[in-house]
Every structure is written in C-alpha cells, then in structure tokens.
XYZ file of N, CA and C in Angstrom:
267
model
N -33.927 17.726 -29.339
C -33.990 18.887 -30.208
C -35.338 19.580 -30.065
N -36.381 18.710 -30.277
C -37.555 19.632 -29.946
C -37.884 20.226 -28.560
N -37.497 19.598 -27.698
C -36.782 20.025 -26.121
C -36.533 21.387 -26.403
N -35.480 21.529 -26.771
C -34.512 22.755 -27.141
C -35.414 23.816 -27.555
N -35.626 23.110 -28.685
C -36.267 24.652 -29.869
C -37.834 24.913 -29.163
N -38.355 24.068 -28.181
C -39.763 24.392 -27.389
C -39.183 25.649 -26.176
N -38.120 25.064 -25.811
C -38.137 26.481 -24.992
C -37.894 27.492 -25.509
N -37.726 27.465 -26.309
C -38.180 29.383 -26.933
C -39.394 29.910 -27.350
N -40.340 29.043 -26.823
C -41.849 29.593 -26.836
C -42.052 29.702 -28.487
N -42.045 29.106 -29.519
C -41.992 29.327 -30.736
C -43.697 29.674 -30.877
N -43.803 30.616 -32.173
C -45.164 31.207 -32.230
C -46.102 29.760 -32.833
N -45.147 28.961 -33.208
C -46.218 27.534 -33.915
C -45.587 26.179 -33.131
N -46.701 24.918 -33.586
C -46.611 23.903 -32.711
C -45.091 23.061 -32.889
N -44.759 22.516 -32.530
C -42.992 22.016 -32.661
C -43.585 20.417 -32.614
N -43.624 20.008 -33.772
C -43.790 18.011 -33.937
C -42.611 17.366 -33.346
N -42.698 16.835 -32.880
C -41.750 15.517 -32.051
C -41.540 14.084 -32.830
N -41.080 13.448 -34.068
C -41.436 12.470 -34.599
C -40.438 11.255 -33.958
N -41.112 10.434 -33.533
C -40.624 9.078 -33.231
C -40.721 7.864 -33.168
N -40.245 6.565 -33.228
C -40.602 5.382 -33.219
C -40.557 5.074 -31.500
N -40.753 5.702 -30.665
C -40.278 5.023 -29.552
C -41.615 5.815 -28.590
N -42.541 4.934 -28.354
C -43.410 5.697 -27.296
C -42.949 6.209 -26.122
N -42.268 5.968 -25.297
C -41.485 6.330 -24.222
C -40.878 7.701 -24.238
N -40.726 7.659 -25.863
C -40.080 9.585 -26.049
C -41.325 9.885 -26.660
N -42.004 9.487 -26.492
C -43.158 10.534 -27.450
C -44.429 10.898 -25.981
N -43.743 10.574 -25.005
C -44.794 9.885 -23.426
C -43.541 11.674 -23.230
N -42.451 11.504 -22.490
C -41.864 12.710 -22.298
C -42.199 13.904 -23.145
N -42.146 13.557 -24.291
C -42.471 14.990 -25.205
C -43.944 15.932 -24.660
N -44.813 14.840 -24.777
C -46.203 15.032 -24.712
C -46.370 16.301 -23.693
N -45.499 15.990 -22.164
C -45.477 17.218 -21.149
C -44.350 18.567 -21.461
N -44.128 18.352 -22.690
C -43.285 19.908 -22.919
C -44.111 20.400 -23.716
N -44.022 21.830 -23.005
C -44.858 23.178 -23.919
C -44.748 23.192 -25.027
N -45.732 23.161 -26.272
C -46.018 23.364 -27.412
C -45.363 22.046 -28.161
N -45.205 21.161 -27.479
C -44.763 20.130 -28.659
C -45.710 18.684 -28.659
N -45.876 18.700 -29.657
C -46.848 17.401 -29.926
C -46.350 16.201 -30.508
N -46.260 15.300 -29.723
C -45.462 14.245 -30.443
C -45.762 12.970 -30.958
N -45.423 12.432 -32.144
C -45.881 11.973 -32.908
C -45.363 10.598 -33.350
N -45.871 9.427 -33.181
C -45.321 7.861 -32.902
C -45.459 7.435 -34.044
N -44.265 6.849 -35.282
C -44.701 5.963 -36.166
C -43.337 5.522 -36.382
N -43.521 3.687 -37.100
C -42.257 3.375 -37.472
C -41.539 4.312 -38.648
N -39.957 3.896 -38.006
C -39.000 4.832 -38.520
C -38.081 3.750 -39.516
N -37.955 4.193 -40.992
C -36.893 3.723 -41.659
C -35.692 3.159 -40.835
N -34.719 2.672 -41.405
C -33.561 2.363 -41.260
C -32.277 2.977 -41.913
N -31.136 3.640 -41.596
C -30.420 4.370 -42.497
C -30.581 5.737 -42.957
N -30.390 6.567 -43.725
C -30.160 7.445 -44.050
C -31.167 8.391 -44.292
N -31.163 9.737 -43.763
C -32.940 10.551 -43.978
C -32.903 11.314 -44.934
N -33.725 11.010 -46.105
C -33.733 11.352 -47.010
C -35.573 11.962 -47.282
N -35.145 13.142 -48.042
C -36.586 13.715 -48.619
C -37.681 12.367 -48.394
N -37.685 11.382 -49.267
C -38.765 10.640 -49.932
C -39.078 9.735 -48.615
N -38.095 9.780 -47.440
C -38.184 8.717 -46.037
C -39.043 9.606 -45.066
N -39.102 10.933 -45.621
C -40.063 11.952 -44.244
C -41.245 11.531 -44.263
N -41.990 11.106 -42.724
C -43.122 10.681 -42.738
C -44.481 12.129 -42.838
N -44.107 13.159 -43.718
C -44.850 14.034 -44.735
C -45.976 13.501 -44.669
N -46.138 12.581 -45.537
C -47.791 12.344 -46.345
C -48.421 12.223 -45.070
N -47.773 11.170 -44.050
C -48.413 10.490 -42.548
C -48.940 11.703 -41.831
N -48.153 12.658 -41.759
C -48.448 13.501 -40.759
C -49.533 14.721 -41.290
N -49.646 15.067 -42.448
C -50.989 15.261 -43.475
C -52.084 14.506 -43.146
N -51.674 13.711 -43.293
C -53.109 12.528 -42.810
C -53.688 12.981 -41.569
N -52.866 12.736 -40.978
C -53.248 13.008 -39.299
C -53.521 14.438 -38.907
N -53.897 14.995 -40.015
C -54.142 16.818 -39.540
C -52.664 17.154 -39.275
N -51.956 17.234 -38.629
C -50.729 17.625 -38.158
C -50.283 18.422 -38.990
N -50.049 18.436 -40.605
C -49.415 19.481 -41.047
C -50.971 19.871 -42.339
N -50.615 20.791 -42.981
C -51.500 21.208 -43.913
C -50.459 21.464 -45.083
N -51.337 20.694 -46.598
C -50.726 21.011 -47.872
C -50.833 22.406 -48.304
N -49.258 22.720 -48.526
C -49.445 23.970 -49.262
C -48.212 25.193 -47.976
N -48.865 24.382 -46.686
C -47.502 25.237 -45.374
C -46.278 25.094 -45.907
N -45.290 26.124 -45.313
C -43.951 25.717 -45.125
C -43.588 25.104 -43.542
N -42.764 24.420 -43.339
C -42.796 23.734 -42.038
C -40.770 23.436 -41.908
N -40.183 23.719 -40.780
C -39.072 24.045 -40.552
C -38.739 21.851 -40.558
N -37.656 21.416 -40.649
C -37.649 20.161 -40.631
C -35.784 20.161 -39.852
N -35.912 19.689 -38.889
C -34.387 19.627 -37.967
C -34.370 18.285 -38.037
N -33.027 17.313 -38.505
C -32.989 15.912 -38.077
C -31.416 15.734 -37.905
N -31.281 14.390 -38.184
C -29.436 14.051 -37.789
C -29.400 13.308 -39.594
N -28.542 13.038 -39.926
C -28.648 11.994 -41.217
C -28.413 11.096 -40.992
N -28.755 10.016 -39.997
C -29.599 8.868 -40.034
C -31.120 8.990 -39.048
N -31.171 8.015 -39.462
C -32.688 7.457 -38.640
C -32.438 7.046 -37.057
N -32.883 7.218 -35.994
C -32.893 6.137 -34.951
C -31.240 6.472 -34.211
N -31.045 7.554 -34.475
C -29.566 8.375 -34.060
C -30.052 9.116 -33.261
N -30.321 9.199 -32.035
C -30.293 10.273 -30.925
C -29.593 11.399 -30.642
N -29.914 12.601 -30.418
C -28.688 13.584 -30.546
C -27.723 13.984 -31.173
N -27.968 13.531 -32.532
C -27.047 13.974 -33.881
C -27.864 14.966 -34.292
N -28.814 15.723 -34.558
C -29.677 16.897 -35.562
C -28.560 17.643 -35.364
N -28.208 17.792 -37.126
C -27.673 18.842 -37.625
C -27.976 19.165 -38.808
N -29.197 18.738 -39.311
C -29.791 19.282 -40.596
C -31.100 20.271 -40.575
N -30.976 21.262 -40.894
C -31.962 21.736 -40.971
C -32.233 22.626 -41.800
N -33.776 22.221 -42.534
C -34.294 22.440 -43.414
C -35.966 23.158 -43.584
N -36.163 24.061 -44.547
C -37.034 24.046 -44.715
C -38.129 23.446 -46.135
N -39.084 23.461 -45.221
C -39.710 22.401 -47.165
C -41.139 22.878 -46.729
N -41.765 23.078 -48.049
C -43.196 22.890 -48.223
C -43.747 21.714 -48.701
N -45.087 21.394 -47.853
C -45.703 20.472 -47.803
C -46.544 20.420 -49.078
C-alpha cells in the first residue's frame, strides 16, 4: 500500500509501519516513504493498537497534525488495506 500511494509523488512523507525488517529494508528504497520497524499487536486494528504515541516519539509525526491512516482490520495481514482513515494526532 505505501508502494502504491508513493507513486503518486504525494506532497508529504508516506510512513511504512512494520514488524518485519525485511519490509521495512524494501520500503526504505521507495521514493518518499520512510519506514518504520516496531512490534505489531495481534488481531484486530483498533484506534488504541496504532503505534501513534511511538511514532511521536520518534519525530515521525507531530501533535496536533492530521495524518491520513490506510490499514487492513487485522494486524500482520498483508494486502488486505481497506480502511482508511483520517485522525489527528
């Protein structure tokens, strides 16, 4: 998905979130996307399971942005994103 939505040259950076270094090693060489390694829940993606606060921490997002959020509804599901959302941080 971030594949996807990077080739349209988007005017802001496109986060890559994953538990799997190996996809976060591929991401790293696509235009504008920065990708981002931490363990991932189990089950169902829910508001309170987004690693938010983590990626605050890490500079990556800023309190107070709005930030576009694409996933699948589970965790650790490859090629399911069909949610997409927006939320402020």
């Amino acid at each position: 998905t971030a594949r996807a939505l990077a080739a349209y040259r988007p005017k802001y950076e496109v986060i890559a979130v994953t538990d799997k270094v190996a996809t976060a090693n591929q991401m790293s060489i696509v235009y504008g996307v920065k990708a981002y390694v931490t363990d991932l829940p189990n089950g169902l993606v829910k508001l309170e399971n987004l690693p938010i606060d983590k990626l605050v921490k890490e500079g990556l997002l800023k309190k107070g942005e709005t930030v576009l959020i694409i996933h699948g509804k589970k965790w650790k599901e490859p090629g399911t994103s069909s949610v997409l959302a927006f939320l402020k941080v």
